[in-house]
Tab-separated table of C-alpha atoms and ligand atoms in Angstrom:
chain	number	residue	atom	x	y	z
A	1	UNK	CA	-7.602	1.908	13.107
A	2	UNK	CA	-9.030	-1.522	12.384
A	3	UNK	CA	-8.967	-3.316	9.060
A	4	UNK	CA	-11.758	-5.484	7.683
A	5	UNK	CA	-11.682	-8.095	4.945
A	6	UNK	CA	-13.346	-7.468	1.582
A	7	UNK	CA	-14.941	-10.915	2.000
A	8	UNK	CA	-16.439	-9.823	5.363
A	9	UNK	CA	-15.922	-13.280	6.880
A	10	UNK	CA	-12.757	-12.642	8.867
A	11	UNK	CA	-12.318	-10.840	12.195
A	12	UNK	CA	-11.209	-7.201	12.203
A	13	UNK	CA	-7.431	-6.838	12.274
A	14	UNK	CA	-5.011	-4.303	13.688
A	15	UNK	CA	-2.649	-2.553	11.260
A	16	UNK	CA	0.173	-4.778	12.498
A	17	UNK	CA	-1.796	-7.924	11.772
A	18	UNK	CA	-2.921	-6.641	8.382
A	19	UNK	CA	0.689	-5.861	7.450
A	20	UNK	CA	2.164	-9.111	8.765
A	21	UNK	CA	-0.600	-11.369	7.421
A	22	UNK	CA	-1.164	-9.538	4.153
A	23	UNK	CA	-4.297	-11.483	3.280
A	24	UNK	CA	-7.247	-11.999	5.663
A	25	UNK	CA	-8.242	-15.503	6.870
A	26	UNK	CA	-11.154	-15.583	4.430
A	27	UNK	CA	-8.805	-14.774	1.502
A	28	UNK	CA	-10.201	-11.260	1.366
A	29	UNK	CA	-8.114	-8.108	1.128
A	30	UNK	CA	-7.831	-5.779	4.088
A	31	UNK	CA	-9.525	-2.381	3.965
A	32	UNK	CA	-9.212	0.395	6.563
A	33	UNK	CA	-12.436	0.779	8.526
A	34	UNK	CA	-12.435	4.511	8.003
A	35	UNK	CA	-10.924	6.753	5.365
A	36	UNK	CA	-10.181	10.127	6.887
A	37	UNK	CA	-10.927	13.304	4.980
A	38	UNK	CA	-8.072	15.761	4.920
A	39	UNK	CA	-9.119	19.329	5.817
A	40	UNK	CA	-9.787	21.987	3.176
A	41	UNK	CA	-6.861	24.096	4.383
A	42	UNK	CA	-4.527	21.214	3.570
A	43	UNK	CA	-5.647	21.369	-0.061
A	44	UNK	CA	-5.553	25.175	-0.048
A	45	UNK	CA	-1.875	25.136	0.919
A	46	UNK	CA	-0.747	21.908	-0.697
A	47	UNK	CA	1.103	23.601	-3.558
A	48	UNK	CA	3.428	25.222	-1.044
A	49	UNK	CA	4.308	21.939	0.673
A	50	UNK	CA	7.145	19.548	-0.187
A	51	UNK	CA	6.488	15.993	-1.376
A	52	UNK	CA	7.637	14.624	1.983
A	53	UNK	CA	5.417	17.002	3.951
A	54	UNK	CA	2.415	16.103	1.843
A	55	UNK	CA	3.184	12.397	2.144
A	56	UNK	CA	3.483	12.601	5.901
A	57	UNK	CA	0.057	14.250	6.175
A	58	UNK	CA	-1.436	11.455	4.058
A	59	UNK	CA	0.442	8.758	5.999
A	60	UNK	CA	-0.767	10.252	9.278
A	61	UNK	CA	-4.382	9.966	8.112
A	62	UNK	CA	-3.927	6.264	7.341
A	63	UNK	CA	-1.436	5.129	9.967
A	64	UNK	CA	-1.244	7.896	12.591
A	65	UNK	CA	-3.369	6.015	15.129
A	66	UNK	CA	-1.104	2.979	14.992
A	67	UNK	CA	2.419	4.252	14.468
A	68	UNK	CA	4.111	6.695	16.779
A	69	UNK	CA	4.445	10.099	15.045
A	70	UNK	CA	8.219	10.472	14.934
A	71	UNK	CA	8.694	6.905	13.689
A	72	UNK	CA	6.061	7.405	11.016
A	73	UNK	CA	7.683	10.620	9.883
A	74	UNK	CA	11.039	8.853	9.604
A	75	UNK	CA	9.500	5.942	7.681
A	76	UNK	CA	7.915	8.373	5.215
A	77	UNK	CA	11.018	10.501	4.756
A	78	UNK	CA	13.309	7.456	4.369
A	79	UNK	CA	10.902	5.914	1.875
A	80	UNK	CA	10.807	9.047	-0.256
A	81	UNK	CA	14.527	9.488	-0.740
A	82	UNK	CA	13.781	10.322	-4.378
A	83	UNK	CA	11.318	12.572	-6.179
A	84	UNK	CA	8.207	11.718	-8.218
A	85	UNK	CA	8.145	14.747	-10.521
A	86	UNK	CA	5.387	15.868	-12.867
A	87	UNK	CA	6.692	16.545	-16.376
A	88	UNK	CA	4.808	18.133	-19.269
A	89	UNK	CA	4.634	15.858	-22.314
A	90	UNK	CA	1.896	17.262	-24.557
A	91	UNK	CA	-0.831	19.876	-24.284
A	92	UNK	CA	-2.590	19.337	-20.936
A	93	UNK	CA	-0.907	15.935	-20.599
A	94	UNK	CA	1.666	15.412	-17.886
A	95	UNK	CA	3.786	12.447	-16.933
A	96	UNK	CA	3.935	11.572	-13.249
A	97	UNK	CA	7.389	10.022	-13.325
A	98	UNK	CA	7.474	7.234	-10.794
A	99	UNK	CA	10.770	5.709	-11.900
A	100	UNK	CA	13.300	7.728	-9.930
A	101	UNK	CA	13.660	5.154	-7.142
A	102	UNK	CA	16.314	2.435	-6.774
A	103	UNK	CA	14.675	-0.091	-9.127
A	104	UNK	CA	13.254	2.491	-11.526
A	105	UNK	CA	9.578	1.667	-11.068
A	106	UNK	CA	6.713	2.979	-8.954
A	107	UNK	CA	6.674	-0.102	-6.749
A	108	UNK	CA	9.750	1.238	-4.948
A	109	UNK	CA	7.512	3.604	-2.984
A	110	UNK	CA	5.219	0.946	-1.547
A	111	UNK	CA	7.959	-1.626	-1.075
A	112	UNK	CA	10.276	0.734	0.775
A	113	UNK	CA	7.452	1.912	2.991
A	114	UNK	CA	6.353	-1.626	3.793
A	115	UNK	CA	9.894	-2.808	4.613
A	116	UNK	CA	10.294	0.030	7.092
A	117	UNK	CA	6.868	-0.397	8.653
A	118	UNK	CA	7.355	-4.145	9.058
A	119	UNK	CA	10.715	-3.537	10.679
A	120	UNK	CA	9.046	-1.042	13.047
A	121	UNK	CA	6.515	-3.678	14.152
A	122	UNK	CA	9.181	-6.404	14.505
A	123	UNK	CA	11.271	-4.143	16.725
A	124	UNK	CA	8.252	-3.374	18.894
A	125	UNK	CA	7.432	-7.065	19.195
A	126	UNK	CA	10.998	-7.972	20.105
A	127	UNK	CA	10.593	-11.253	18.251
A	128	UNK	CA	13.455	-13.565	17.347
A	129	UNK	CA	11.477	-15.615	14.834
A	130	UNK	CA	12.434	-14.765	11.280
A	131	UNK	CA	9.676	-13.335	9.101
A	132	UNK	CA	9.421	-14.705	5.568
A	133	UNK	CA	8.104	-12.405	2.903
A	134	UNK	CA	6.607	-14.233	-0.094
A	135	UNK	CA	6.101	-12.204	-3.211
A	136	UNK	CA	4.858	-13.154	-6.658
A	137	UNK	CA	6.033	-10.934	-9.465
A	138	UNK	CA	5.377	-10.370	-13.131
A	139	UNK	CA	8.458	-8.181	-13.181
A	140	UNK	CA	8.685	-5.048	-11.140
A	141	UNK	CA	7.195	-6.138	-7.837
A	142	UNK	CA	10.022	-8.593	-7.262
A	143	UNK	CA	12.774	-6.070	-7.765
A	144	UNK	CA	11.097	-3.355	-5.728
A	145	UNK	CA	10.353	-5.665	-2.804
A	146	UNK	CA	13.741	-7.388	-2.903
A	147	UNK	CA	15.554	-4.065	-2.917
A	148	UNK	CA	13.222	-2.517	-0.358
A	149	UNK	CA	13.977	-5.363	2.065
A	150	UNK	CA	17.586	-6.065	1.146
A	151	UNK	CA	19.711	-6.406	4.268
A	152	UNK	CA	16.794	-5.830	6.679
A	153	UNK	CA	17.486	-7.953	9.774
A	154	UNK	CA	15.018	-10.668	10.707
A	155	UNK	CA	13.299	-10.754	7.317
A	156	UNK	CA	13.866	-13.215	4.462
A	157	UNK	CA	12.317	-12.522	1.055
A	158	UNK	CA	11.271	-15.179	-1.491
A	159	UNK	CA	10.560	-13.748	-4.936
A	160	UNK	CA	8.506	-16.054	-7.192
A	161	UNK	CA	8.618	-15.202	-10.880
A	162	UNK	CA	7.441	-16.870	-14.115
A	163	UNK	CA	10.260	-18.522	-16.030
A	164	UNK	CA	11.046	-16.774	-19.305
A	165	UNK	CA	8.349	-14.121	-18.862
A	166	UNK	CA	10.394	-11.437	-17.168
A	167	UNK	CA	12.930	-9.267	-18.988
A	168	UNK	CA	16.626	-9.906	-18.303
A	169	UNK	CA	16.994	-6.470	-16.781
A	170	UNK	CA	14.025	-7.006	-14.458
A	171	UNK	CA	15.312	-10.450	-13.529
A	172	UNK	CA	18.758	-9.098	-12.655
A	173	UNK	CA	17.199	-6.774	-10.106
A	174	UNK	CA	16.092	-9.601	-7.843
A	175	UNK	CA	18.207	-12.617	-8.820
A	176	UNK	CA	21.604	-11.022	-8.212
A	177	UNK	CA	21.149	-9.657	-4.714
A	178	UNK	CA	21.921	-12.657	-2.480
A	179	UNK	CA	21.881	-11.971	1.293
A	180	UNK	CA	18.300	-12.286	2.603
A	181	UNK	CA	16.786	-12.480	-0.890
A	182	UNK	CA	15.975	-15.807	-2.635
A	183	UNK	CA	14.685	-15.770	-6.221
A	184	UNK	CA	12.432	-18.693	-7.239
A	185	UNK	CA	11.938	-19.331	-10.933
A	186	UNK	CA	8.530	-20.960	-11.439
A	187	UNK	CA	7.738	-23.055	-14.510
A	188	UNK	CA	4.449	-21.261	-15.211
A	189	UNK	CA	2.872	-17.831	-15.662
A	190	UNK	CA	2.415	-14.980	-13.190
A	191	UNK	CA	-0.986	-16.265	-12.068
A	192	UNK	CA	0.674	-19.564	-11.063
A	193	UNK	CA	3.190	-17.659	-8.945
A	194	UNK	CA	0.409	-15.713	-7.303
A	195	UNK	CA	-1.550	-18.931	-6.666
A	196	UNK	CA	1.497	-20.509	-4.964
A	197	UNK	CA	1.850	-17.513	-2.672
A	198	UNK	CA	-1.857	-17.459	-1.842
A	199	UNK	CA	-1.879	-21.200	-1.121
A	200	UNK	CA	1.115	-20.841	1.177
A	201	UNK	CA	-0.733	-18.291	3.275
A	202	UNK	CA	-3.744	-20.598	3.547
A	203	UNK	CA	-1.716	-23.665	4.514
A	204	UNK	CA	-2.065	-24.309	8.239
A	205	UNK	CA	0.932	-26.597	8.572
A	206	UNK	CA	3.228	-24.154	6.839
A	207	UNK	CA	1.967	-21.251	8.933
A	208	UNK	CA	2.519	-23.182	12.154
A	209	UNK	CA	6.135	-23.805	11.149
A	210	UNK	CA	7.104	-20.421	9.822
A	211	UNK	CA	6.011	-16.816	9.995
A	212	UNK	CA	4.813	-15.823	6.539
A	213	UNK	CA	3.869	-12.482	5.158
A	214	UNK	CA	3.032	-11.116	1.747
A	215	UNK	CA	4.491	-8.093	0.083
A	216	UNK	CA	2.296	-8.152	-2.997
A	217	UNK	CA	0.289	-5.085	-3.839
A	218	UNK	CA	-2.511	-6.590	-1.772
A	219	UNK	CA	-0.617	-5.617	1.388
A	220	UNK	CA	-2.038	-2.450	2.928
A	221	UNK	CA	1.471	-1.219	3.736
A	222	UNK	CA	2.345	-1.374	0.069
A	223	UNK	CA	-0.693	-0.097	-1.700
A	224	UNK	CA	-1.834	2.751	0.575
A	225	UNK	CA	1.496	4.686	0.449
A	226	UNK	CA	1.075	4.904	-3.306
A	227	UNK	CA	-1.509	7.587	-2.558
A	228	UNK	CA	1.383	9.886	-1.561
A	229	UNK	CA	2.426	10.707	-5.085
A	230	UNK	CA	-1.082	11.429	-6.331
A	231	UNK	CA	-1.416	14.165	-3.717
A	232	UNK	CA	1.985	15.439	-4.741
A	233	UNK	CA	0.985	15.385	-8.417
A	234	UNK	CA	-2.082	17.441	-7.582
A	235	UNK	CA	0.101	19.909	-5.648
A	236	UNK	CA	2.526	20.338	-8.537
A	237	UNK	CA	-0.339	20.708	-11.023
A	238	UNK	CA	-1.979	23.278	-8.760
A	239	UNK	CA	1.247	25.264	-8.654
A	240	UNK	CA	1.120	25.382	-12.468
A	241	UNK	CA	-2.552	26.394	-12.464
A	242	UNK	CA	-3.495	23.041	-13.983
A	243	UNK	CA	-5.385	21.400	-11.148
A	244	UNK	CA	-8.976	22.284	-12.101
A	245	UNK	CA	-10.702	19.408	-13.877
A	246	UNK	CA	-7.834	17.149	-12.930
A	247	UNK	CA	-7.781	13.650	-14.417
A	248	UNK	CA	-5.571	10.799	-13.208
A	249	UNK	CA	-4.738	7.971	-15.580
A	250	UNK	CA	-3.049	4.815	-14.333
A	251	UNK	CA	-1.717	1.968	-16.467
A	252	UNK	CA	-3.111	-0.937	-14.502
A	253	UNK	CA	-2.465	-4.625	-13.983
A	254	UNK	CA	-3.276	-5.818	-10.499
A	255	UNK	CA	-5.007	-2.457	-9.856
A	256	UNK	CA	-3.155	-1.596	-6.647
A	257	UNK	CA	-1.754	1.664	-7.938
A	258	UNK	CA	-5.075	3.046	-9.145
A	259	UNK	CA	-6.854	1.854	-5.991
A	260	UNK	CA	-4.483	4.037	-3.962
A	261	UNK	CA	-5.529	6.979	-6.135
A	262	UNK	CA	-9.202	6.166	-5.530
A	263	UNK	CA	-8.494	6.190	-1.790
A	264	UNK	CA	-6.874	9.590	-2.283
A	265	UNK	CA	-10.054	10.888	-3.890
A	266	UNK	CA	-12.040	9.518	-0.953
A	267	UNK	CA	-9.753	11.537	1.344
A	268	UNK	CA	-10.748	14.675	-0.517
A	269	UNK	CA	-8.157	14.904	-3.273
A	270	UNK	CA	-9.932	16.944	-5.981
A	271	UNK	CA	-9.764	14.530	-8.902
A	272	UNK	CA	-12.515	14.900	-11.462
A	273	UNK	CA	-12.256	11.382	-12.799
A	274	UNK	CA	-9.963	8.425	-13.353
A	275	UNK	CA	-8.837	6.437	-16.341
A	276	UNK	CA	-7.566	2.866	-16.006
A	277	UNK	CA	-5.416	1.937	-18.985
A	278	UNK	CA	-5.052	-1.747	-19.805
A	279	UNK	CA	-2.926	-3.674	-22.276
A	280	UNK	CA	-4.634	-6.595	-24.031
A	281	UNK	CA	-5.613	-7.951	-20.594
A	282	UNK	CA	-8.821	-5.962	-20.750
A	283	UNK	CA	-10.865	-7.603	-17.982
A	284	UNK	CA	-11.560	-4.385	-16.088
A	285	UNK	CA	-12.009	-2.435	-19.302
A	286	UNK	CA	-14.828	-4.834	-20.183
A	287	UNK	CA	-16.259	-4.601	-16.691
A	288	UNK	CA	-16.374	-0.808	-16.896
A	289	UNK	CA	-18.185	-1.041	-20.225
A	290	UNK	CA	-20.628	-3.805	-19.431
A	291	UNK	CA	-20.765	-4.417	-15.680
A	292	UNK	CA	-19.658	-8.019	-16.208
A	293	UNK	CA	-16.449	-9.112	-14.552
A	294	UNK	CA	-14.999	-12.091	-16.367
A	295	UNK	CA	-11.522	-13.008	-15.146
A	296	UNK	CA	-9.476	-15.197	-17.452
A	297	UNK	CA	-5.877	-16.391	-17.772
A	298	UNK	CA	-3.469	-13.559	-18.467
A	299	UNK	CA	-2.103	-12.910	-21.948
A	300	UNK	CA	1.575	-12.111	-22.377
A	301	UNK	CA	2.204	-8.596	-23.708
A	302	UNK	CA	5.106	-6.151	-24.057
A	303	UNK	CA	3.719	-4.259	-21.039
A	304	UNK	CA	4.259	-7.400	-18.978
A	305	UNK	CA	3.841	-5.909	-15.504
A	306	UNK	CA	0.193	-5.433	-16.458
A	307	UNK	CA	-0.350	-9.026	-17.607
A	308	UNK	CA	-2.928	-9.896	-14.987
A	309	UNK	CA	-6.061	-11.914	-15.733
A	310	UNK	CA	-7.838	-11.523	-12.401
A	311	UNK	CA	-6.658	-8.346	-10.678
A	312	UNK	CA	-6.623	-8.805	-6.907
A	313	UNK	CA	-7.338	-5.221	-6.036
A	314	UNK	CA	-10.553	-5.202	-8.023
A	315	UNK	CA	-12.170	-6.528	-4.830
A	316	UNK	CA	-11.104	-3.336	-3.073
A	317	UNK	CA	-12.569	-1.151	-5.794
A	318	UNK	CA	-15.886	-2.985	-5.600
A	319	UNK	CA	-15.863	-2.605	-1.829
A	320	UNK	CA	-14.983	1.095	-1.980
A	321	UNK	CA	-17.980	1.770	-4.224
A	322	UNK	CA	-20.451	-0.540	-2.503
A	323	UNK	CA	-20.369	-2.999	-5.429
A	324	UNK	CA	-22.066	-0.460	-7.655
A	325	UNK	CA	-21.041	-0.627	-11.291
A	326	UNK	CA	-22.902	2.606	-11.827
A	327	UNK	CA	-20.854	4.466	-9.223
A	328	UNK	CA	-17.575	2.937	-10.340
A	329	UNK	CA	-18.092	3.666	-14.009
A	330	UNK	CA	-19.203	7.225	-13.216
A	331	UNK	CA	-15.814	7.839	-11.620
A	332	UNK	CA	-13.572	5.730	-13.837
A	333	UNK	CA	-13.366	4.830	-17.501
A	334	UNK	CA	-11.090	2.356	-19.193
A	335	UNK	CA	-8.905	1.970	-22.236
A	336	UNK	CA	-7.120	-0.996	-23.779
A	337	UNK	CA	-4.202	-1.259	-26.196
A	338	UNK	CA	-2.700	-4.105	-28.180
A	339	UNK	CA	1.053	-4.626	-28.400
A	340	UNK	CA	1.067	-3.186	-31.884
A	341	UNK	CA	-0.727	-0.075	-30.674
A	342	UNK	CA	1.671	0.266	-27.750
A	343	UNK	CA	4.639	0.196	-30.141
A	344	UNK	CA	3.046	2.888	-32.287
A	345	UNK	CA	2.253	5.027	-29.265
A	346	UNK	CA	5.884	4.922	-28.104
A	347	UNK	CA	7.044	5.856	-31.605
A	348	UNK	CA	4.538	8.685	-32.053
A	349	UNK	CA	5.087	10.177	-28.625
A	350	UNK	CA	8.823	10.170	-29.205
A	351	UNK	CA	8.468	11.810	-32.594
A	352	UNK	CA	5.883	14.370	-31.515
A	353	UNK	CA	7.041	15.229	-28.023
A	354	UNK	CA	10.594	13.922	-27.822
A	355	UNK	CA	9.499	11.983	-24.737
A	356	UNK	CA	10.414	8.325	-24.315
A	357	UNK	CA	7.644	6.206	-22.821
A	358	UNK	CA	7.982	2.695	-21.495
A	359	UNK	CA	5.331	0.201	-22.723
A	360	UNK	CA	3.209	0.634	-19.557
A	361	UNK	CA	3.351	4.405	-19.492
A	362	UNK	CA	2.512	4.321	-23.199
A	363	UNK	CA	-0.930	2.890	-22.381
A	364	UNK	CA	-1.450	5.661	-19.841
A	365	UNK	CA	-0.310	8.428	-22.156
A	366	UNK	CA	-2.508	7.268	-25.008
A	367	UNK	CA	-5.543	6.757	-22.785
A	368	UNK	CA	-5.305	10.401	-21.732
A	369	UNK	CA	-4.786	11.468	-25.320
A	370	UNK	CA	-7.838	9.508	-26.409
A	371	UNK	CA	-10.125	10.388	-23.513
A	372	UNK	CA	-9.168	13.829	-22.177
A	373	UNK	CA	-11.982	16.340	-22.683
A	374	UNK	CA	-11.940	20.058	-23.357
A	375	UNK	CA	-10.829	22.009	-20.288
A	376	UNK	CA	-9.299	19.008	-18.493
A	377	UNK	CA	-5.679	18.427	-17.568
A	378	UNK	CA	-4.350	15.007	-16.784
A	379	UNK	CA	-1.404	13.150	-15.406
A	380	UNK	CA	-0.582	9.610	-16.414
A	381	UNK	CA	1.731	7.467	-14.359
A	382	UNK	CA	5.002	6.689	-16.096
A	383	UNK	CA	5.319	3.558	-14.006
A	384	UNK	CA	8.784	2.429	-15.068
A	385	UNK	CA	11.892	3.826	-16.706
A	386	UNK	CA	11.976	2.989	-20.451
A	387	UNK	CA	15.463	1.491	-20.044
A	388	UNK	CA	13.902	-1.411	-18.128
A	389	UNK	CA	12.375	-2.451	-21.457
A	390	UNK	CA	15.319	-1.357	-23.538
A	391	UNK	CA	14.993	-3.647	-26.594
A	392	UNK	CA	11.230	-3.204	-26.914
A	393	UNK	CA	11.410	0.563	-26.614
A	394	UNK	CA	14.437	0.981	-28.870
A	395	UNK	CA	12.928	-1.075	-31.660
A	396	UNK	CA	9.706	0.953	-31.400
A	397	UNK	CA	11.239	4.416	-31.389
A	398	UNK	CA	14.255	3.621	-33.539
A	399	UNK	CA	16.612	5.395	-31.177
A	400	UNK	CA	18.829	4.448	-28.304
A	401	UNK	CA	17.649	4.432	-24.688
A	402	UNK	CA	20.338	5.273	-22.206
A	403	UNK	CA	20.688	2.949	-19.225
A	404	UNK	CA	20.886	4.835	-15.915
A	405	UNK	CA	23.903	3.895	-13.785
A	406	UNK	CA	21.862	2.360	-10.978
A	407	UNK	CA	20.251	-0.008	-13.472
A	408	UNK	CA	23.540	-0.929	-15.137
A	409	UNK	CA	24.933	-1.877	-11.741
A	410	UNK	CA	22.362	-4.674	-11.327
A	411	UNK	CA	23.213	-6.145	-14.705
A	412	UNK	CA	26.805	-6.773	-13.622
A	413	UNK	CA	25.678	-9.212	-10.916
A	414	UNK	CA	25.548	-13.031	-11.093
A	415	UNK	CA	22.141	-14.744	-11.332
A	416	UNK	CA	21.226	-16.986	-8.397
A	417	UNK	CA	17.824	-18.673	-8.429
A	418	UNK	CA	15.953	-21.815	-7.392
A	419	UNK	CA	13.847	-23.697	-9.999
A	420	UNK	CA	10.307	-24.644	-8.991
A	421	UNK	CA	7.256	-26.317	-10.576
A	422	UNK	CA	3.850	-24.671	-10.249
A	423	UNK	CA	2.731	-27.506	-7.968
A	424	UNK	CA	2.068	-26.212	-4.439
A	425	UNK	CA	3.317	-29.452	-2.821
A	426	UNK	CA	6.791	-28.809	-4.252
A	427	UNK	CA	6.882	-25.229	-3.081
A	428	UNK	CA	5.658	-26.198	0.372
A	429	UNK	CA	8.267	-28.898	0.902
A	430	UNK	CA	10.973	-26.521	-0.311
A	431	UNK	CA	9.954	-23.933	2.277
A	432	UNK	CA	9.727	-26.489	5.068
A	433	UNK	CA	13.110	-27.972	4.292
A	434	UNK	CA	14.802	-24.582	4.190
B	1	LIG	C1	3.130	-3.230	-11.427
B	1	LIG	C2	3.201	-2.363	-12.603
B	1	LIG	C3	2.048	-1.856	-13.220
B	1	LIG	C4	0.675	-2.223	-12.750
B	1	LIG	O1	0.378	-1.707	-11.468
B	1	LIG	P1	-0.823	-2.321	-10.601
B	1	LIG	O2	-0.765	-1.655	-9.296
B	1	LIG	O3	-0.575	-3.793	-10.513
B	1	LIG	O4	-2.061	-2.030	-11.366
B	1	LIG	C5	2.197	-0.985	-14.277
B	1	LIG	N1	3.410	-0.658	-14.753
B	1	LIG	C6	4.548	-1.139	-14.204
B	1	LIG	C7	5.852	-0.754	-14.795
B	1	LIG	C8	4.481	-1.994	-13.115
B	1	LIG	O5	5.596	-2.464	-12.588
């Protein structure tokens, strides 16, 4: 399978190149040339299949031409060493719990898959040159990628994060690891971190000196595997007789997670429609309403992993729908919530359903509550465990949130990080001198 750039000005790439390079030469995002339909019998039997079996079938459709079958199966099964269960929260509203992985957020799935796929390609290449993974994070990406790659030979990970804008718990998940993980604390906001990473990939001198790759949600090896759990959600809903008029709602920031769901629909997954839930960063919400896309600097909110002012994966959505606002808005609607609303949602959901939402999942839950129509059933992604946002959640619901053991373990570690300005020249000379 070949991959093209959303900007259409770069040569086609192999999967290996798309994974290693991350971003195309023309700064576009890679898209698979074809999206394979899965056969009807797959959907007829899906409710009898395990999560791993379903995921392998989906992975085979994307990557089967480029990765040898047994290796791909192992990558998928190793990636999914934890479940993504569907849990009933309210009438016809289900939580797709994506926080059962090592860093308690959905990004574990994509990050673990990418680490294993990259390692597969490095082994095949027999290269001795170290690969450097650069990743910008507004919180959860950094921890998922750092943990997904921790201890993987031949790969060094640099996590760039905005100083003071990431919760202590999130920070501990990538600043305490050591080994092949370096945390870089940038004096700026998330968009500055992302700009540093993008500039590094475009810098010829830097690329001639070191092998760089991205692990942001723009990487095809990270965002495509996120489709796995939407198929699984459908399967579990089907088993409960809840899969007709099935709605998927995704709390969205950089729009990688929902784009994977849209790819799933293109592969035949019977989803009636999609809802993209935003916090106060309502750029896509406004686009869906008006057809005008007006990126702007991100606003800090309590759902900080969704604080994105110019979502990268929006380019993929446009491409997938032939740039048609009409087609996009027929398939997807939006919702937006202020911090105050998010706090109230967490409180209400706890009181009414005895279910603790995190601030991101809260946007998803409420968007379904507000927009679900008669006869529909929906899942919203609970994208992180509420304990990752302990203080915010506890003050909203007025009750204690228990910290899972695997999260507590991170908080024992010692912080190690490098301070950086948002000036690319500084970042570049740091990398070269390393
Ligand atoms: C990253 C993240 C999001 C946003 O996902 P995108 O793929 O960037 O849209 C939502 N919630 C949490 C907890 C996240 O970590």
